[in-house]
Amino acid sequence: MIPKALDPRECGICCVSGAWFSFSRGLATARSLPGSSRRALDYISHTALLQAAVLYYGVSGRKSPSRSAPLGRLALLLQLYLSPGEMIGVLLLLFFLPLLLYIAAPQIRKMLSSGVCTSTVQLLGKVAVVTGANTGIGKETAKELAQRGARVYLACRDVQKGELVAREIQTVTGNQEVLVKKLDLADTKSIRAFAKGFLAEEKHLHILINNAGVMMCPYSKTADGFEMHMGVNHLGHFLLTLLLLEKLKESAPSRIVNVSSFAHHLGRIHFHNLQGEKFYSAGLAYCHSKLANILFTRELARRLKGSSVTTYSVHPGTVNSELVRHSSVMRWMWRLFSFFIKTPQQGAQTSLYCALTEGLESLSGNHFSSGSWQFKIEMAAGLVSVTAMWHGCLPRLVMRQ
Ligand SMILES: NC(=O)C1=CN([C@@H]2O[C@H](COP(=O)(O)OP(=O)(O)OC[C@H]3O[C@@H](n4cnc5c(N)ncnc54)[C@H](OP(=O)(O)O)[C@@H]3O)[C@@H](O)[C@H]2O)C=CC1
Ligand SMILES: CC1=C(/C=C/C(C)=C/C=C/C(C)=C/C=O)C(C)(C)CCC1
């Protein structure tokens, strides 16, 4: 039974905005009602909305949407939560956004997807390791290296997934020298076991692509007690690189590519909160680890001067991959904007550029971003001294046996 005062027909609805105002007044009254208010609200909202729609569609001659249409429900929600001014803003945005996106689409696509590694370098007889190569950017990077004839090690935490991808790459490229090795960067024991096995098996290592990464995971720690982002994205790769460094030197000229992100701009190295125990934000933890990738690259380059081992950090662009698996918002954004963002194959281009392009040696230690494919050299914000980072507690934590 709906109280008379709440019946929209009693409130008098004469146009769409009229419906809004009548509805708002009805709502206020309904909120003060005990017990049956929920049903009353439902009734009012549907009736008011339907009447408004009848008037609107009646005047415009459009086909009326069904009561349960998602758009109807969205309109209902907007009515419930927004003031009339905000409502107008949202409607304007909803109207102009597709138009703006349509106009800007070629520019956005160019900005986000441009850039192809044009190097024709072949890799017969060369050995490469790619971490996190069972999916996304890593998989495409490994595929291209195999295509060029390298023996490629897929360093994966899930060997089964890795084997499937290795078979796929072998089939596509015709290169049978695609091998899988277990590597869990969240466990220093696994990193050491990987390095031990690799060093025993291989005489050379020419290309190391530190690609694996996690983003926005809920607070968790690695087997050694490091915060997960810093542990996997930076510390794990830091240890892996140091363990393989002699082999890289013996195989020189050789290269190390560290896959960072433009997210490093928001990163800070909080030496007093490295484990994220005092405060933690999943998004910022990712940014901090990506800044650490860049600082590591700069200091490593300085230490490797004269060795013919060079190193680069890269931002691959915004790429449609599984990286967003921990965030439902990002997953939806990725789905919604998949038209604008790079494919993993496009995302692999900056890593490949740094691994393959001849004459890049003098730029060792720099950060490459494919945004406009000019490979901008960016400073890592200068937020913390790179040597402080190296000598600081991070490496000491890692080297703990
Ligand atoms: N996608 C993007 O828009 C951007 C990506 N990047 C960077 O690019 C790199 C590749 O990411 P992308 O391909 O997009 O993401 P994906 O999630 O598709 O791939 C990440 C890879 O890392 C592996 N990985 C995760 N944790 C570990 C671990 N503990 N040990 C070993 N491997 C692990 C994953 O293995 P598994 O499948 O078993 O989980 C997977 O193979 C990352 O470093 C990311 O930060 C940077 C900027 C933007
Ligand atoms: C604004 C905007 C976008 C959002 C980009 C974002 C949010 C990128 C985040 C990248 C991350 C988190 C990288 C990780 O290293 C899209 C979807 C490209 C579509 C075009 C407009």
Short mmCIF file of C-alpha atoms in Angstrom, two decimals, residues 54-401:
data_model
loop_
_atom_site.label_atom_id
_atom_site.label_comp_id
_atom_site.label_asym_id
_atom_site.label_seq_id
_atom_site.Cartn_x
_atom_site.Cartn_y
_atom_site.Cartn_z
CA VAL A 54 6.66 8.06 -21.30
CA LEU A 55 6.57 11.83 -21.60
CA TYR A 56 10.08 12.04 -23.05
CA TYR A 57 9.71 9.23 -25.52
CA GLY A 58 6.17 10.28 -26.29
CA VAL A 59 7.36 13.75 -27.29
CA SER A 60 10.45 12.57 -29.16
CA GLY A 61 8.66 9.64 -30.76
CA ARG A 62 11.44 7.24 -29.72
CA LYS A 63 10.90 3.65 -28.76
CA SER A 64 10.56 3.35 -25.03
CA PRO A 65 13.06 1.12 -23.23
CA SER A 66 11.79 -1.77 -21.19
CA ARG A 67 11.45 -1.33 -17.44
CA SER A 68 14.38 -3.60 -16.77
CA ALA A 69 16.69 -2.12 -19.42
CA PRO A 70 20.17 -1.44 -18.00
CA LEU A 71 19.95 2.19 -19.12
CA GLY A 72 16.74 2.62 -17.20
CA ARG A 73 18.40 1.21 -14.11
CA LEU A 74 21.40 3.50 -14.58
CA ALA A 75 19.11 6.51 -14.85
CA LEU A 76 17.39 5.36 -11.71
CA LEU A 77 20.67 5.11 -9.84
CA LEU A 78 21.75 8.54 -11.05
CA GLN A 79 18.46 9.97 -9.81
CA LEU A 80 18.98 8.41 -6.45
CA TYR A 81 22.47 9.68 -5.82
CA LEU A 82 22.97 12.92 -7.73
CA SER A 83 21.68 16.44 -7.31
CA PRO A 84 20.06 18.05 -10.37
CA GLY A 85 23.25 20.05 -11.09
CA GLU A 86 25.41 16.94 -10.90
CA MET A 87 22.88 15.10 -13.02
CA ILE A 88 23.20 17.68 -15.79
CA GLY A 89 27.01 17.40 -15.57
CA VAL A 90 26.87 13.62 -15.87
CA LEU A 91 24.46 13.79 -18.78
CA LEU A 92 26.67 16.30 -20.59
CA LEU A 93 29.68 14.07 -19.94
CA LEU A 94 27.84 10.99 -21.17
CA PHE A 95 26.88 12.88 -24.29
CA PHE A 96 30.23 14.49 -25.04
CA LEU A 97 32.61 11.75 -23.91
CA PRO A 98 31.99 9.39 -26.85
CA LEU A 99 32.25 12.39 -29.18
CA LEU A 100 35.54 13.50 -27.61
CA LEU A 101 36.91 9.96 -27.67
CA TYR A 102 35.86 9.58 -31.29
CA ILE A 103 37.66 12.79 -32.26
CA ALA A 104 40.74 12.01 -30.16
CA ALA A 105 40.89 8.27 -30.98
CA PRO A 106 43.52 8.52 -33.74
CA GLN A 107 45.78 10.64 -31.50
CA ILE A 108 45.28 8.41 -28.47
CA ARG A 109 45.96 5.30 -30.50
CA LYS A 110 49.05 6.86 -32.03
CA MET A 111 50.28 7.93 -28.63
CA LEU A 112 49.60 4.59 -27.03
CA SER A 113 50.41 2.12 -29.78
CA SER A 114 53.11 3.64 -31.89
CA GLY A 115 56.58 2.24 -32.21
CA VAL A 116 58.00 -0.86 -33.73
CA CYS A 117 61.47 -2.21 -33.13
CA THR A 118 62.93 -1.97 -36.61
CA SER A 119 66.26 -3.61 -35.83
CA THR A 120 67.10 -6.43 -38.23
CA VAL A 121 69.64 -8.01 -35.88
CA GLN A 122 69.61 -11.82 -35.97
CA LEU A 123 70.38 -13.86 -32.86
CA LEU A 124 71.68 -17.20 -34.06
CA GLY A 125 74.03 -18.60 -31.39
CA LYS A 126 72.83 -16.08 -28.79
CA VAL A 127 71.22 -17.00 -25.48
CA ALA A 128 68.40 -15.06 -23.84
CA VAL A 129 66.44 -15.30 -20.60
CA VAL A 130 63.00 -13.71 -20.26
CA THR A 131 61.28 -13.70 -16.87
CA GLY A 132 57.48 -13.98 -16.76
CA ALA A 133 57.48 -15.26 -20.34
CA ASN A 134 54.36 -17.41 -20.13
CA THR A 135 51.99 -14.55 -20.91
CA GLY A 136 51.62 -10.88 -21.89
CA ILE A 137 54.62 -8.77 -22.85
CA GLY A 138 57.14 -11.42 -21.77
CA LYS A 139 55.65 -14.06 -24.04
CA GLU A 140 55.75 -11.76 -27.06
CA THR A 141 59.31 -10.67 -26.25
CA ALA A 142 60.42 -14.29 -26.01
CA LYS A 143 58.64 -15.13 -29.26
CA GLU A 144 60.45 -12.38 -31.17
CA LEU A 145 63.84 -13.36 -29.74
CA ALA A 146 63.17 -16.97 -30.78
CA GLN A 147 62.04 -15.79 -34.19
CA ARG A 148 65.46 -14.22 -34.62
CA GLY A 149 67.17 -17.50 -33.80
CA ALA A 150 68.19 -17.13 -30.14
CA ARG A 151 68.04 -19.96 -27.63
CA VAL A 152 65.41 -18.59 -25.28
CA TYR A 153 64.79 -19.56 -21.66
CA LEU A 154 61.28 -18.88 -20.44
CA ALA A 155 61.74 -18.27 -16.72
CA CYS A 156 58.28 -18.93 -15.28
CA ARG A 157 56.82 -19.64 -11.88
CA ASP A 158 54.28 -21.96 -13.45
CA VAL A 159 56.23 -24.50 -15.49
CA GLN A 160 53.10 -26.05 -17.01
CA LYS A 161 51.95 -22.72 -18.43
CA GLY A 162 55.50 -22.13 -19.60
CA GLU A 163 55.65 -25.48 -21.43
CA LEU A 164 52.46 -24.71 -23.32
CA VAL A 165 53.83 -21.37 -24.44
CA ALA A 166 57.20 -22.89 -25.35
CA ARG A 167 55.41 -25.36 -27.66
CA GLU A 168 53.43 -22.52 -29.18
CA ILE A 169 56.56 -20.43 -29.82
CA GLN A 170 58.38 -23.44 -31.27
CA THR A 171 55.51 -24.06 -33.66
CA VAL A 172 55.14 -20.43 -34.72
CA THR A 173 58.84 -19.64 -35.10
CA GLY A 174 60.20 -23.05 -36.09
CA ASN A 175 62.89 -22.52 -33.43
CA GLN A 176 63.07 -25.62 -31.21
CA GLU A 177 65.47 -24.02 -28.75
CA VAL A 178 62.82 -22.58 -26.51
CA LEU A 179 63.26 -23.93 -23.00
CA VAL A 180 61.32 -23.56 -19.79
CA LYS A 181 62.83 -23.20 -16.32
CA LYS A 182 61.12 -22.73 -13.02
CA LEU A 183 61.64 -19.29 -11.49
CA ASP A 184 59.56 -17.89 -8.66
CA LEU A 185 60.74 -14.36 -8.00
CA ALA A 186 58.84 -14.35 -4.72
CA ASP A 187 61.28 -16.88 -3.29
CA THR A 188 65.03 -16.29 -3.21
CA LYS A 189 65.61 -20.07 -2.95
CA SER A 190 63.87 -20.51 -6.31
CA ILE A 191 65.91 -17.65 -7.80
CA ARG A 192 69.16 -19.21 -6.64
CA ALA A 193 68.09 -22.65 -7.91
CA PHE A 194 67.24 -21.14 -11.30
CA ALA A 195 70.59 -19.37 -11.55
CA LYS A 196 72.49 -22.47 -10.44
CA GLY A 197 70.78 -24.64 -13.04
CA PHE A 198 71.20 -22.09 -15.79
CA LEU A 199 74.88 -21.43 -15.05
CA ALA A 200 75.59 -25.17 -15.03
CA GLU A 201 73.81 -25.65 -18.35
CA GLU A 202 74.80 -22.62 -20.40
CA LYS A 203 78.14 -21.21 -21.46
CA HIS A 204 76.69 -17.82 -22.41
CA LEU A 205 74.03 -15.29 -21.62
CA HIS A 206 73.64 -12.40 -24.03
CA ILE A 207 70.22 -10.98 -23.21
CA LEU A 208 68.47 -10.87 -19.85
CA ILE A 209 64.96 -9.42 -19.87
CA ASN A 210 63.71 -8.78 -16.34
CA ASN A 211 60.07 -8.61 -17.34
CA ALA A 212 57.93 -10.44 -14.77
CA GLY A 213 55.79 -8.30 -12.55
CA VAL A 214 52.80 -8.04 -10.27
CA MET A 215 50.52 -5.07 -9.78
CA MET A 216 48.06 -4.02 -7.09
CA CYS A 217 48.05 -7.27 -5.17
CA PRO A 218 46.54 -7.22 -1.71
CA TYR A 219 49.15 -6.91 1.03
CA SER A 220 51.26 -10.04 1.08
CA LYS A 221 54.85 -11.06 1.54
CA THR A 222 57.31 -13.16 -0.38
CA ALA A 223 58.78 -16.36 1.05
CA ASP A 224 61.59 -14.21 2.49
CA GLY A 225 59.24 -11.69 4.07
CA PHE A 226 59.52 -8.84 1.55
CA GLU A 227 56.44 -6.85 0.52
CA MET A 228 55.22 -8.60 -2.64
CA HIS A 229 55.63 -5.76 -5.20
CA MET A 230 59.08 -4.76 -4.05
CA GLY A 231 60.01 -8.42 -3.55
CA VAL A 232 59.00 -9.69 -7.00
CA ASN A 233 59.35 -6.65 -9.24
CA HIS A 234 62.61 -5.31 -7.87
CA LEU A 235 64.39 -7.46 -5.28
CA GLY A 236 63.85 -10.75 -7.12
CA HIS A 237 65.24 -9.31 -10.34
CA PHE A 238 68.03 -7.59 -8.46
CA LEU A 239 69.19 -10.93 -7.04
CA LEU A 240 68.72 -12.77 -10.32
CA THR A 241 70.80 -10.18 -12.19
CA LEU A 242 73.64 -10.27 -9.69
CA LEU A 243 73.72 -14.07 -9.81
CA LEU A 244 73.92 -14.04 -13.62
CA LEU A 245 76.24 -11.04 -13.93
CA GLU A 246 79.51 -12.92 -14.36
CA LYS A 247 77.99 -14.94 -17.20
CA LEU A 248 76.77 -11.72 -18.83
CA LYS A 249 80.25 -10.24 -18.53
CA GLU A 250 81.86 -13.35 -20.04
CA SER A 251 79.39 -13.19 -22.93
CA ALA A 252 79.77 -9.43 -23.58
CA PRO A 253 78.56 -7.54 -25.49
CA SER A 254 75.42 -8.37 -23.59
CA ARG A 255 72.36 -6.52 -22.35
CA ILE A 256 70.00 -6.37 -19.41
CA VAL A 257 66.55 -4.89 -19.90
CA ASN A 258 64.49 -4.03 -16.82
CA VAL A 259 60.79 -3.63 -17.52
CA SER A 260 59.62 -0.72 -15.39
CA SER A 261 56.63 1.56 -15.96
CA PHE A 262 55.63 5.19 -16.25
CA ALA A 263 54.04 4.49 -12.87
CA HIS A 264 57.52 5.12 -11.43
CA HIS A 265 56.63 8.83 -11.47
CA LEU A 266 54.43 8.20 -8.43
CA GLY A 267 57.03 6.01 -6.74
CA ARG A 268 59.04 6.84 -3.62
CA ILE A 269 61.63 4.79 -1.81
CA HIS A 270 60.56 4.85 1.82
CA PHE A 271 63.55 3.31 3.50
CA HIS A 272 61.66 3.36 6.82
CA ASN A 273 58.70 1.44 5.34
CA LEU A 274 60.17 -0.89 2.75
CA GLN A 275 57.94 -3.75 3.81
CA GLY A 276 54.82 -1.61 3.71
CA GLU A 277 54.12 -2.50 7.31
CA LYS A 278 53.58 1.07 8.54
CA PHE A 279 51.30 2.03 5.64
CA TYR A 280 50.34 0.26 2.48
CA SER A 281 48.63 1.12 -0.77
CA ALA A 282 48.56 -1.60 -3.43
CA GLY A 283 48.74 0.96 -6.25
CA LEU A 284 51.60 2.94 -4.74
CA ALA A 285 53.50 -0.22 -3.76
CA TYR A 286 53.61 -1.04 -7.48
CA CYS A 287 54.86 2.48 -8.29
CA HIS A 288 57.61 2.26 -5.67
CA SER A 289 58.84 -1.05 -7.08
CA LYS A 290 58.90 0.39 -10.60
CA LEU A 291 60.95 3.36 -9.41
CA ALA A 292 63.31 0.86 -7.80
CA ASN A 293 63.69 -0.83 -11.24
CA ILE A 294 64.87 2.46 -12.72
CA LEU A 295 67.24 3.34 -9.90
CA PHE A 296 68.69 -0.15 -10.07
CA THR A 297 69.25 0.22 -13.82
CA ARG A 298 71.09 3.52 -13.42
CA GLU A 299 73.40 2.26 -10.71
CA LEU A 300 74.01 -1.05 -12.47
CA ALA A 301 74.99 0.83 -15.64
CA ARG A 302 77.44 2.95 -13.66
CA ARG A 303 79.00 -0.14 -12.09
CA LEU A 304 79.20 -1.94 -15.45
CA LYS A 305 80.94 0.89 -17.29
CA GLY A 306 83.68 -0.50 -19.50
CA SER A 307 82.43 -4.09 -19.27
CA SER A 308 80.38 -4.07 -22.51
CA VAL A 309 77.39 -5.19 -20.49
CA THR A 310 74.77 -2.48 -20.83
CA THR A 311 71.41 -2.04 -19.19
CA TYR A 312 68.19 -0.15 -19.87
CA SER A 313 64.86 0.35 -18.17
CA VAL A 314 61.68 0.60 -20.20
CA HIS A 315 58.06 1.64 -20.00
CA PRO A 316 56.26 -0.67 -22.44
CA GLY A 317 53.16 1.52 -22.78
CA THR A 318 49.68 0.67 -21.57
CA VAL A 319 49.20 -2.93 -22.59
CA ASN A 320 46.27 -5.32 -22.64
CA SER A 321 47.64 -8.09 -20.43
CA GLU A 322 46.93 -10.01 -17.25
CA LEU A 323 48.73 -7.41 -15.16
CA VAL A 324 45.40 -5.95 -14.04
CA ARG A 325 44.20 -9.28 -12.64
CA HIS A 326 44.15 -8.01 -9.03
CA SER A 327 41.98 -4.95 -9.67
CA SER A 328 38.40 -5.28 -10.90
CA VAL A 329 38.27 -1.55 -11.74
CA MET A 330 41.36 -1.85 -13.93
CA ARG A 331 40.04 -5.04 -15.51
CA TRP A 332 36.87 -3.21 -16.53
CA MET A 333 38.84 -0.23 -17.76
CA TRP A 334 41.03 -2.51 -19.82
CA ARG A 335 37.96 -4.18 -21.35
CA LEU A 336 36.24 -0.90 -22.01
CA PHE A 337 39.26 0.76 -23.58
CA SER A 338 40.80 -2.29 -25.20
CA PHE A 339 40.46 -0.45 -28.49
CA PHE A 340 42.97 2.17 -27.32
CA ILE A 341 45.56 0.14 -25.50
CA LYS A 342 48.47 -1.83 -26.89
CA THR A 343 48.47 -5.50 -27.65
CA PRO A 344 51.19 -7.48 -25.81
CA GLN A 345 53.01 -7.71 -29.12
CA GLN A 346 53.08 -3.92 -29.38
CA GLY A 347 54.01 -3.74 -25.71
CA ALA A 348 57.08 -5.92 -26.31
CA GLN A 349 58.59 -3.45 -28.78
CA THR A 350 60.40 -1.21 -26.27
CA SER A 351 62.06 -4.17 -24.56
CA LEU A 352 63.06 -5.53 -27.96
CA TYR A 353 64.34 -2.14 -29.05
CA CYS A 354 66.62 -1.95 -26.01
CA ALA A 355 67.73 -5.57 -26.35
CA LEU A 356 68.49 -5.43 -30.07
CA THR A 357 69.16 -1.96 -31.44
CA GLU A 358 72.75 -1.42 -32.46
CA GLY A 359 74.62 1.60 -31.13
CA LEU A 360 72.61 1.95 -27.94
CA GLU A 361 75.58 1.26 -25.66
CA SER A 362 76.28 4.90 -24.83
CA LEU A 363 72.74 5.21 -23.47
CA SER A 364 73.24 2.47 -20.89
CA GLY A 365 71.39 3.25 -17.64
CA ASN A 366 68.68 5.30 -19.31
CA HIS A 367 64.94 4.86 -19.25
CA PHE A 368 63.12 4.33 -22.52
CA SER A 369 59.48 5.07 -23.06
CA SER A 370 57.61 4.26 -26.21
CA GLY A 371 54.96 6.91 -25.68
CA SER A 372 55.81 8.80 -28.83
CA TRP A 373 58.44 6.32 -29.93
CA GLN A 374 61.19 8.88 -29.54
CA PHE A 375 62.63 6.79 -26.74
CA LYS A 376 62.79 9.71 -24.40
CA ILE A 377 65.51 9.53 -21.86
CA GLU A 378 63.93 10.29 -18.55
CA MET A 379 65.42 10.94 -15.20
CA ALA A 380 63.93 8.78 -12.50
CA ALA A 381 62.63 11.82 -10.67
CA GLY A 382 65.88 12.12 -8.74
CA LEU A 383 63.93 11.28 -5.63
CA VAL A 384 66.55 9.18 -4.02
CA SER A 385 70.21 8.80 -4.79
CA VAL A 386 70.83 5.68 -6.84
CA THR A 387 73.83 4.81 -4.81
CA ALA A 388 71.85 5.18 -1.61
CA MET A 389 69.44 2.69 -3.09
CA TRP A 390 72.21 0.24 -3.93
CA HIS A 391 74.00 0.56 -0.62
CA GLY A 392 70.76 0.87 1.31
CA CYS A 393 68.91 -1.87 3.00
CA LEU A 394 67.31 -3.38 -0.12
CA PRO A 395 70.35 -5.17 -1.46
CA ARG A 396 71.40 -6.21 2.00
CA LEU A 397 68.00 -7.76 2.51
CA VAL A 398 68.28 -9.58 -0.77
CA MET A 399 71.72 -10.91 -0.19
CA ARG A 400 70.53 -12.44 3.08
CA GLN A 401 70.97 -16.15 2.49
#
